[in-house]
Each structure stands twice: as structure tokens, then as C-alpha cells.
Coordinates of C-alpha atoms in Angstrom, one line a residue:
M89 CA 8.7 97.2 -55.8
S90 CA 5.6 95.0 -55.4
Y91 CA 3.5 92.9 -57.8
C92 CA 2.5 93.6 -61.3
T93 CA -0.7 95.5 -60.7
K94 CA -3.5 96.7 -62.9
E95 CA -5.7 99.7 -62.6
R96 CA -9.4 99.6 -63.4
A97 CA -12.0 102.3 -63.6
C98 CA -14.0 100.9 -60.7
S99 CA -14.6 103.8 -58.3
D100 CA -18.3 103.0 -58.1
L101 CA -17.5 99.5 -57.0
A102 CA -16.0 100.9 -53.8
K103 CA -19.3 102.5 -52.8
P104 CA -21.7 100.4 -50.8
P105 CA -24.8 100.8 -52.9
V106 CA -23.8 99.3 -56.2
N107 CA -27.0 98.1 -57.9
E108 CA -26.7 98.9 -61.5
P109 CA -24.5 97.0 -64.0
R110 CA -21.2 98.7 -64.7
E111 CA -18.8 98.2 -67.6
V112 CA -15.4 97.4 -66.2
E113 CA -12.5 98.7 -68.2
Q114 CA -9.4 96.7 -69.0
F115 CA -6.6 97.0 -66.6
L116 CA -4.0 99.7 -67.5
M117 CA -0.6 98.3 -66.6
Q118 CA 2.0 100.4 -65.0
T119 CA 5.6 99.6 -65.8
P120 CA 7.4 98.9 -62.4
Q121 CA 10.6 100.6 -61.5
G122 CA 13.5 98.7 -60.0
N123 CA 13.4 95.0 -59.3
P124 CA 9.8 93.9 -59.4
L125 CA 10.6 90.7 -57.7
L126 CA 11.2 92.3 -54.3
L127 CA 8.3 93.0 -51.9
S128 CA 8.6 95.9 -49.5
H129 CA 5.6 95.2 -47.4
T130 CA 5.7 94.7 -43.6
L131 CA 3.3 92.5 -41.7
Q132 CA 1.6 95.6 -40.2
E133 CA 1.0 97.0 -43.7
L134 CA -0.6 93.8 -44.8
L135 CA -2.8 93.6 -41.7
S136 CA -3.9 97.2 -42.1
K137 CA -5.0 96.8 -45.7
D138 CA -8.5 95.7 -44.5
S139 CA -10.3 94.0 -41.7
V140 CA -13.3 92.0 -42.8
Q141 CA -16.0 90.6 -40.5
V142 CA -18.1 87.7 -41.4
E143 CA -21.2 87.3 -39.2
L144 CA -24.0 84.7 -39.4
I145 CA -27.4 86.1 -40.1
P146 CA -29.9 84.3 -37.9
E147 CA -32.5 82.2 -39.8
K148 CA -36.0 83.5 -39.3
K149 CA -37.8 80.6 -40.9
G150 CA -37.9 78.2 -37.9
L151 CA -35.4 76.3 -35.9
F152 CA -33.7 74.6 -38.8
L153 CA -31.3 76.5 -41.0
K154 CA -32.4 76.2 -44.6
H155 CA -30.2 78.8 -46.2
V156 CA -27.1 80.1 -44.3
E157 CA -26.4 83.7 -45.1
Y158 CA -23.5 85.9 -43.9
E159 CA -23.1 89.6 -43.4
V160 CA -19.7 90.5 -44.8
S161 CA -18.4 93.9 -43.5
S162 CA -15.3 95.6 -44.9
K163 CA -13.6 98.3 -42.9
R164 CA -11.7 99.5 -46.0
F165 CA -14.8 99.9 -48.1
K166 CA -17.0 101.0 -45.2
C167 CA -19.9 98.8 -46.3
S168 CA -21.7 95.5 -45.5
V169 CA -23.1 93.0 -48.0
Y170 CA -24.9 89.7 -47.7
R171 CA -23.3 86.6 -49.1
R172 CA -24.1 82.9 -49.2
Y173 CA -21.5 80.1 -49.3
N174 CA -22.0 79.6 -53.0
D175 CA -21.1 83.3 -53.6
F176 CA -17.7 82.6 -51.9
V177 CA -17.3 79.5 -54.1
V178 CA -17.7 81.5 -57.3
F179 CA -15.4 84.2 -56.0
H180 CA -12.8 81.6 -55.2
E181 CA -13.2 80.0 -58.7
M182 CA -12.7 83.4 -60.4
L183 CA -9.6 84.2 -58.3
L184 CA -8.1 80.9 -59.3
Q185 CA -9.0 81.5 -62.9
K186 CA -7.5 84.9 -62.9
F187 CA -4.5 84.3 -60.6
P188 CA -3.5 80.7 -61.1
Y189 CA 0.1 81.4 -60.0
R190 CA -0.8 83.0 -56.7
M191 CA -1.7 81.7 -53.2
V192 CA -5.5 81.5 -53.3
P193 CA -6.6 80.1 -49.8
A194 CA -8.9 77.1 -49.9
L195 CA -12.5 77.4 -48.9
P196 CA -14.0 75.3 -46.1
P197 CA -16.0 72.2 -47.4
K198 CA -19.6 72.4 -48.2
R199 CA -21.7 70.0 -46.0
V200 CA -24.3 68.2 -48.1
L201 CA -26.4 66.3 -45.6
G202 CA -27.5 69.3 -43.5
A203 CA -25.3 71.3 -41.1
D204 CA -25.4 71.6 -37.4
R205 CA -24.6 74.8 -35.6
E206 CA -21.1 73.8 -34.6
F207 CA -20.3 73.1 -38.3
I208 CA -21.9 76.4 -39.4
E209 CA -19.8 78.3 -36.8
S210 CA -16.6 76.5 -37.8
R211 CA -17.3 77.4 -41.5
R212 CA -18.1 81.0 -40.6
R213 CA -14.7 81.3 -39.0
A214 CA -13.0 79.7 -42.0
L215 CA -14.7 82.0 -44.4
K216 CA -13.6 85.0 -42.3
R217 CA -10.0 83.8 -42.4
F218 CA -10.3 83.2 -46.2
I219 CA -11.6 86.7 -47.1
N220 CA -9.1 88.4 -44.8
L221 CA -6.2 86.6 -46.3
V222 CA -7.5 87.6 -49.8
A223 CA -8.2 91.2 -48.8
R224 CA -4.6 91.6 -47.5
H225 CA -2.9 89.8 -50.5
P226 CA -1.1 92.6 -52.5
P227 CA -2.5 91.7 -56.1
F228 CA -5.9 90.6 -54.8
S229 CA -6.4 93.7 -52.6
E230 CA -6.2 96.0 -55.6
D231 CA -8.2 93.8 -58.0
V232 CA -11.7 94.6 -59.1
L233 CA -12.9 91.1 -58.2
L234 CA -12.3 91.8 -54.5
K235 CA -13.9 95.2 -54.7
L236 CA -17.0 93.8 -56.3
F237 CA -17.3 90.9 -53.8
L238 CA -17.0 93.2 -50.8
S239 CA -19.1 96.1 -52.1
F240 CA -21.7 95.0 -54.7
S241 CA -25.1 94.9 -53.1
G242 CA -27.1 93.5 -56.0
S243 CA -28.6 90.0 -56.0
D244 CA -26.6 88.6 -58.9
V245 CA -23.1 88.9 -57.5
Q246 CA -22.1 85.5 -59.0
N247 CA -22.9 86.6 -62.6
K248 CA -21.1 89.9 -62.0
L249 CA -18.0 88.1 -60.8
R250 CA -18.0 85.8 -63.8
E251 CA -18.5 88.8 -66.2
L252 CA -15.3 90.5 -64.8
V253 CA -13.2 87.5 -65.7
Q254 CA -14.8 86.5 -68.9
G255 CA -12.5 87.3 -71.9
V256 CA -9.9 89.1 -69.8
G257 CA -7.3 86.3 -69.5
D258 CA -5.3 85.4 -66.5
E259 CA -2.4 87.3 -64.9
F260 CA 0.1 86.0 -67.4
V261 CA -1.9 87.5 -70.2
T262 CA -2.4 90.9 -68.5
C263 CA 0.9 91.5 -66.9
R264 CA 3.4 93.2 -69.1
L265 CA 6.3 91.7 -67.2
A266 CA 5.2 88.1 -67.9
T267 CA 7.4 87.7 -70.9
Q268 CA 10.4 89.2 -69.0
A269 CA 10.0 87.1 -65.9
K270 CA 13.0 85.0 -66.6
D271 CA 15.3 88.1 -66.6
F272 CA 14.4 88.8 -63.0
L273 CA 14.8 85.3 -61.6
P274 CA 18.1 84.1 -59.9
A275 CA 20.1 81.5 -61.8
D276 CA 19.5 78.9 -59.1
I277 CA 15.7 79.5 -58.9
Q278 CA 14.9 75.8 -59.1
A279 CA 17.2 75.0 -56.1
Q280 CA 15.7 77.9 -54.2
F281 CA 12.2 76.8 -54.9
A282 CA 12.9 73.3 -53.7
A283 CA 14.6 74.6 -50.5
S284 CA 11.7 77.1 -49.8
R285 CA 9.1 74.4 -50.4
E286 CA 10.9 72.1 -47.9
L287 CA 11.2 74.8 -45.3
I288 CA 7.6 75.8 -45.5
R289 CA 6.5 72.2 -45.4
N290 CA 8.4 71.9 -42.1
I291 CA 6.9 75.1 -40.7
Y292 CA 3.5 73.9 -41.6
N293 CA 3.9 70.6 -39.8
S294 CA 5.1 72.3 -36.6
F295 CA 2.4 74.9 -36.6
Y296 CA -0.2 72.2 -37.3
K297 CA 0.9 70.5 -34.0
L298 CA 1.0 73.8 -32.2
R299 CA -2.6 74.5 -33.3
D300 CA -3.7 71.0 -32.1
R301 CA -2.1 71.7 -28.6
A302 CA -3.7 75.1 -28.5
E303 CA -7.1 73.7 -29.2
R304 CA -6.7 71.1 -26.5
I305 CA -5.6 73.8 -24.0
A306 CA -8.6 76.0 -24.9
S307 CA -10.9 72.9 -24.7
R308 CA -9.5 72.0 -21.3
A309 CA -10.3 75.5 -20.0
I310 CA -13.9 75.1 -21.1
D311 CA -14.1 71.6 -19.6
N312 CA -12.6 73.0 -16.4
A313 CA -15.4 75.5 -16.4
S314 CA -18.0 72.8 -16.7
D315 CA -16.5 70.8 -13.9
L316 CA -16.3 73.9 -11.6
L317 CA -19.9 74.7 -12.3
I318 CA -21.0 71.1 -11.5
F319 CA -18.9 71.2 -8.4
G320 CA -20.7 74.4 -7.3
K321 CA -24.1 72.9 -8.1
E322 CA -23.4 69.8 -6.0
L323 CA -22.4 72.1 -3.1
S324 CA -25.7 74.0 -3.6
A325 CA -27.6 70.7 -3.7
L326 CA -26.0 69.6 -0.4
G327 CA -26.9 73.0 1.1
S328 CA -30.5 72.8 -0.1
D329 CA -31.0 69.2 1.1
T330 CA -34.3 69.0 3.0
T331 CA -34.0 65.4 4.3
P332 CA -34.9 65.5 8.0
L333 CA -32.0 65.0 10.4
P334 CA -32.7 62.2 12.9
S335 CA -32.2 63.3 16.5
W336 CA -30.0 60.3 17.3
A337 CA -27.5 61.4 14.6
A338 CA -27.4 65.0 15.7
L339 CA -27.0 64.5 19.4
N340 CA -28.0 68.1 20.1
N341 CA -25.3 69.3 17.6
N342 CA -26.3 71.7 14.8
T343 CA -23.1 71.2 12.7
W344 CA -24.9 69.8 9.7
G345 CA -27.3 72.8 9.6
T346 CA -24.5 75.2 9.8
L347 CA -22.5 73.4 7.1
K348 CA -25.5 73.3 4.7
Q349 CA -26.0 77.1 5.0
A350 CA -22.3 77.7 4.3
L351 CA -22.1 75.2 1.4
K352 CA -25.1 76.8 -0.3
G353 CA -23.4 80.2 -0.2
L354 CA -20.1 78.9 -1.6
S355 CA -21.8 77.6 -4.8
V356 CA -22.0 81.2 -6.1
E357 CA -18.2 81.5 -5.9
F358 CA -17.7 78.3 -8.0
A359 CA -20.1 79.6 -10.6
L360 CA -17.9 82.7 -10.8
L361 CA -14.8 80.5 -11.2
A362 CA -16.6 78.6 -14.0
D363 CA -17.4 81.9 -15.8
K364 CA -13.7 83.0 -15.6
A365 CA -12.6 79.6 -17.0
V366 CA -15.0 79.9 -19.9
Q367 CA -13.8 83.4 -20.7
Q368 CA -10.2 82.2 -20.7
G369 CA -11.1 79.2 -23.0
K370 CA -13.0 81.5 -25.4
Q371 CA -10.1 84.0 -25.5
E372 CA -7.7 81.3 -26.3
E373 CA -9.9 80.1 -29.1
N374 CA -10.3 83.6 -30.6
D375 CA -6.8 85.0 -30.0
V376 CA -4.6 81.9 -30.3
V377 CA -6.3 79.1 -32.1
E378 CA -7.8 81.4 -34.8
K379 CA -4.5 83.1 -35.5
L380 CA -2.8 79.7 -35.8
N381 CA -5.6 78.6 -38.2
L382 CA -5.1 81.8 -40.2
F383 CA -1.4 81.1 -40.6
L384 CA -2.0 77.5 -41.4
D385 CA -4.5 78.5 -44.1
L386 CA -1.8 80.7 -45.6
L387 CA 0.8 78.0 -45.5
Q388 CA -1.6 75.5 -47.0
S389 CA -2.3 77.8 -49.9
Y390 CA 1.5 78.0 -50.5
K391 CA 1.7 74.2 -50.6
D392 CA -1.3 74.1 -53.0
L393 CA 0.4 76.7 -55.2
C394 CA 3.5 74.5 -55.4
E395 CA 1.5 71.6 -56.5
R396 CA -0.3 73.6 -59.1
H397 CA 3.0 74.8 -60.4
E398 CA 4.3 71.2 -60.8
K399 CA 1.1 69.5 -61.9
G400 CA 0.0 72.5 -64.0
V401 CA 2.3 74.6 -66.1
L402 CA 5.3 72.4 -65.6
H403 CA 3.4 69.3 -66.6
K404 CA 1.9 71.0 -69.6
H405 CA 5.4 72.2 -70.6
Q406 CA 6.7 68.7 -70.4
R407 CA 3.8 67.3 -72.5
A408 CA 4.3 70.0 -75.1
L409 CA 8.0 69.1 -75.4
H410 CA 7.1 65.4 -75.7
K411 CA 4.5 66.2 -78.4
Y412 CA 7.1 68.4 -80.2
S413 CA 9.6 65.6 -80.2
M414 CA 7.0 63.2 -81.7
M415 CA 6.2 65.6 -84.5
K416 CA 9.9 66.1 -85.3
R417 CA 10.3 62.4 -85.6
Q418 CA 7.3 62.2 -87.9
M419 CA 8.8 65.1 -90.0
M420 CA 12.1 63.2 -90.3
S421 CA 10.2 60.0 -91.3
A422 CA 8.1 61.9 -93.9
T423 CA 11.2 63.5 -95.4
V424 CA 13.0 60.1 -95.7
Q425 CA 9.9 58.5 -97.2
N426 CA 9.4 61.3 -99.7
K427 CA 5.8 61.9 -98.9
E428 CA 3.4 64.3 -100.6
P429 CA 4.5 68.0 -100.3
E430 CA 1.1 69.0 -98.9
S431 CA 1.3 66.5 -96.0
V432 CA 4.9 67.7 -95.3
E433 CA 3.8 71.3 -95.3
Q434 CA 0.9 70.5 -92.9
L435 CA 3.4 68.8 -90.6
E436 CA 5.8 71.7 -90.8
S437 CA 2.9 74.1 -89.9
R438 CA 1.9 71.9 -86.9
I439 CA 5.6 71.9 -85.8
V440 CA 5.7 75.7 -86.0
E441 CA 2.5 75.9 -83.9
Q442 CA 3.9 73.5 -81.4
E443 CA 7.1 75.5 -81.2
N444 CA 5.1 78.6 -80.4
A445 CA 3.1 76.6 -77.8
I446 CA 6.4 75.5 -76.2
I447 CA 7.7 79.1 -76.1
T448 CA 4.4 80.1 -74.4
M449 CA 4.7 77.2 -71.9
E450 CA 8.3 78.2 -71.1
L451 CA 7.3 81.8 -70.6
R452 CA 4.4 80.6 -68.3
N453 CA 6.8 78.4 -66.4
Y454 CA 9.1 81.3 -65.7
F455 CA 6.2 83.5 -64.8
S456 CA 4.9 80.9 -62.4
L457 CA 8.3 80.8 -60.8
Y458 CA 8.4 84.6 -60.7
C459 CA 5.1 84.6 -58.8
L460 CA 6.3 81.7 -56.6
H461 CA 9.3 83.8 -55.7
Q462 CA 7.0 86.7 -54.6
E463 CA 4.6 84.4 -52.7
T464 CA 7.5 82.9 -50.8
Q465 CA 8.5 86.4 -49.7
L466 CA 4.9 87.0 -48.7
I467 CA 5.0 83.9 -46.4
H468 CA 8.2 85.3 -44.8
I469 CA 6.5 88.6 -44.3
Y470 CA 3.8 86.8 -42.4
L471 CA 6.2 84.8 -40.2
P472 CA 6.4 87.5 -37.5
L473 CA 2.8 86.6 -36.8
T474 CA 4.4 83.9 -34.7
S475 CA 5.2 86.5 -32.0
H476 CA 1.7 87.8 -32.1
I477 CA 0.3 84.3 -31.5
L478 CA 2.7 83.6 -28.7
G479 CA 2.1 87.0 -27.1
A480 CA -1.7 86.3 -27.2
F481 CA -1.2 82.9 -25.7
V482 CA 1.0 84.1 -22.8
N483 CA -1.3 87.1 -22.2
S484 CA -4.4 84.9 -22.1
Q485 CA -2.7 82.5 -19.6
I486 CA -1.5 85.4 -17.4
Q487 CA -4.9 87.1 -17.4
G488 CA -6.8 83.9 -17.0
H489 CA -4.8 82.7 -14.0
K490 CA -4.7 86.1 -12.5
E491 CA -8.5 86.4 -12.5
M492 CA -9.0 82.8 -11.4
S493 CA -6.5 83.4 -8.6
K494 CA -8.3 86.5 -7.4
V495 CA -11.6 84.5 -7.1
W496 CA -9.9 81.6 -5.3
N497 CA -8.3 84.1 -2.9
E498 CA -11.6 85.8 -2.2
L499 CA -13.2 82.4 -1.7
K500 CA -10.6 81.2 0.9
P501 CA -11.7 83.4 3.8
K502 CA -15.3 82.4 3.3
L503 CA -14.4 78.8 4.1
S504 CA -14.0 79.9 7.8
C505 CA -17.8 79.7 8.2
L506 CA -17.5 75.9 7.6
F507 CA -15.6 75.6 10.9
V508 CA -17.7 77.7 13.2
G509 CA -18.5 75.9 16.4
S510 CA -15.4 73.6 16.2
S511 CA -13.1 74.6 19.0
S512 CA -10.3 72.4 17.6
M513 CA -10.3 73.9 14.1
P514 CA -11.3 77.6 14.2
T515 CA -9.8 78.1 10.7
P516 CA -9.7 76.0 7.6
P517 CA -6.6 73.7 7.5
L518 CA -4.0 74.3 4.8
S519 CA -3.2 70.6 4.4
P520 CA -4.4 67.3 5.7
P521 CA -3.0 66.2 9.1
E522 CA 0.1 64.1 9.1
G523 CA -0.2 60.4 8.8
N524 CA -3.1 58.4 7.4
F525 CA -6.2 60.5 7.2
F526 CA -8.4 57.5 7.7
S527 CA -6.4 56.0 10.6
N528 CA -8.1 55.5 14.1

């Protein structure tokens, strides 16, 4: 059985043209059957939940981008909406407010002092990864916040998102299993949490290095394309050279003229090689680097969640216990000193309130661990993505080298025209002659 989910009457949010304000009903909780800790999803099921495209809308107000806007298209909801970066920011804030104990991926940073096109493209890719991870996350995928963000076509989407969360409470308040979370947790949950955190930290560090190497490999392919293109242009420049040939240099031999004509023709082949190298580099960026970035974003969101657990609910719980201890000491001191009954009653009332706060903090702590248990499972469901990444990397290398090899093999016979007129070398040599090439 999967997560605690809530149903809302939001059928009109799934439709593309949502322009009128709608009153969103309170979630109706369904009591799960079996062990609600266990997730039964597969990677393919998660990936098939939705595929969201985020495309940059070209700026029409001149060369400089004043307001970057994105077209966000959801395959699941069969609609496209327009969003700005700040819309993503509010959506992210509302997700964190409503699901503080879940993996909410981070947003790319906002650049204050202007943004060049390279930064804008990098941020577009990051926003696409963010929204796809959210759209495929089990609780988020069925939540009205996501449906609104991906389908509401009105101009005040930020206010609509805030209205959905206002007064509703977070997942701990709305999930009926929240107060029973402790009953479903294993006895050694703290040890398991520590071990899982360490494992995922190690996985993150390794994948971070893999991503860096993949970026370098893709970058080298594009650099190789640039070098091949320049190489071909220099051949063309040689072939197009119009400097007169002195008669004393030629000695009635037209070798240079023949070579120039051949070199000029070969430049086209190097342009084709450059194009193939660019294609390979772009394919590696899209199919390998981006998949690695997606997985890294997910792993980072898990690390962030672990920190929120320790610095948030766990820290608040410890503070509440400390405050309770202080109040108990004050109560004992007041009793010993025979203070006024009113002040003692007020202190007793505060102690009762603090005890209730501690109980709530304990329940939140267990619910946080309950969610962490499920989020850990979710990470492991995503782990087979490794095979997809490696498969894409191997395929891009095979395809790229195959296409490059084909062009090189087609180019080789064309080199014979460089040796026309030379009785000693009718065909291009496979390797330099033995000995010192520059010897007399």
C-alpha cells in the first residue's frame, strides 16, 4: 500500500481552461489496507505518471530578456500553461508547507543581476527536472496543488496556490494515520535511518563525480566538433588561396594547383564530421548528463529532508522536553516555597499544555520517520535509473563513433586525389616512412 492520500473534488482543475475561482473541498481520507509503510511502485510506474515539458517562450520585446516565461506542458493533463520563475517559487513554498516531511526537490537559484542565455537554459532544464520529480512523486502526483499548477490558466496562479494551503494544515494534520505512525515503524528505525542516510550520501557523492565526468565527455565532443570545423576551414583556406605561384618555385609542375583543388573539396567532409561530433555531444548532454542531474536532484532532496527532520521536528521535540523539564523544576520549587495557589495552578496549567505539546512533537517525530521510511523506499525505486543512464551513455558512444567512423571511411578514398601525378605514391600512405621523417 502506498502513501496516505487525500481525495479532493477537483475535476475542473484537470481541465486546461480553468479561469474561474473554484472552492476546493477538504481531502477525504481513505483508510489504507495492509501495511501503509510499503510502496508497491516500480520505476516504470513512476515515470509513466506524467511527462512535463518546460520550454522557454522567446522574448518579443527586444534582444534583452526582461521577463523569462515558460510554457509548461503536461502529458497527463493534456494542457499547456504559462509560468514564470516566481510561480515555481510559490509552488515550491506551498509544497514544503503542506509536505514538510517529504522530498521536495530544490529550485534552481534566481539570478539577481541579469541572466545570460546560458544561465536561462540551465535554469529551464533544472525547472523541468523539478516539476517532473514532483509530478511523479506519489503523494504530490495526486494532490490538488500539482493539478492547479499544471492546469490553471488564470493570471493569479500564485494566489490560487496559497488559497489551497491556507487553513488546511500540513500532512501530519490531514493524514489519519499520523497518530498511528509509531505502530508501523520497525523497532530499530533510528539505526535504519542512520544507515540509509549514510548509504545515500555515498551514492550521491559517486553520482556527483559521474555527472562531472559525463559533462566533461560531452564537452569534449563539442570541443572536438569545433576543432574539426576549424581544421576543415583551414583546408578550405589553403584551397582558396589566390597568391600567385612564382615560376621558379613551380618548375613546370602543377602539384600545388592540384593539391589546392583537392584540399578545398575535403573541407566539406570535415564540416560533416564536426556536425556528427556536435550531435554526439548534445545527445550525451540530453540523455546522460540530464538523467544524472535528475537523479542527483532527487538524492539532494533526500539529504535536505534528513536535515529538516533533525533540525526541525527533532530539534523542536528536544526544546519542548527541555522547556517541560524547566517547568517541572519551577513547580517543585513553588510547592516547596508554598507559593500562592493561583500561581501554582497557572504553572500546573502551563505544564499540562507543555505535556500536550510534547505528545504532539513525539507524534510528529514518529510521523516524520514514517515519511522518511517511505521516501527511502522511493529512492531505491529510482535506483534502477542507473541502468537507463549507463545504457544511454553506451548507446550514444556506439552511435556517435559509428557515424563518425562512417564519415572517416568515406573520406579516406577521397584522399587519393591528393597524390595524383606522383608516380612514387599513387595512394595515400597508411603511416609515415620508417626512420626520421625529416632526415636527408
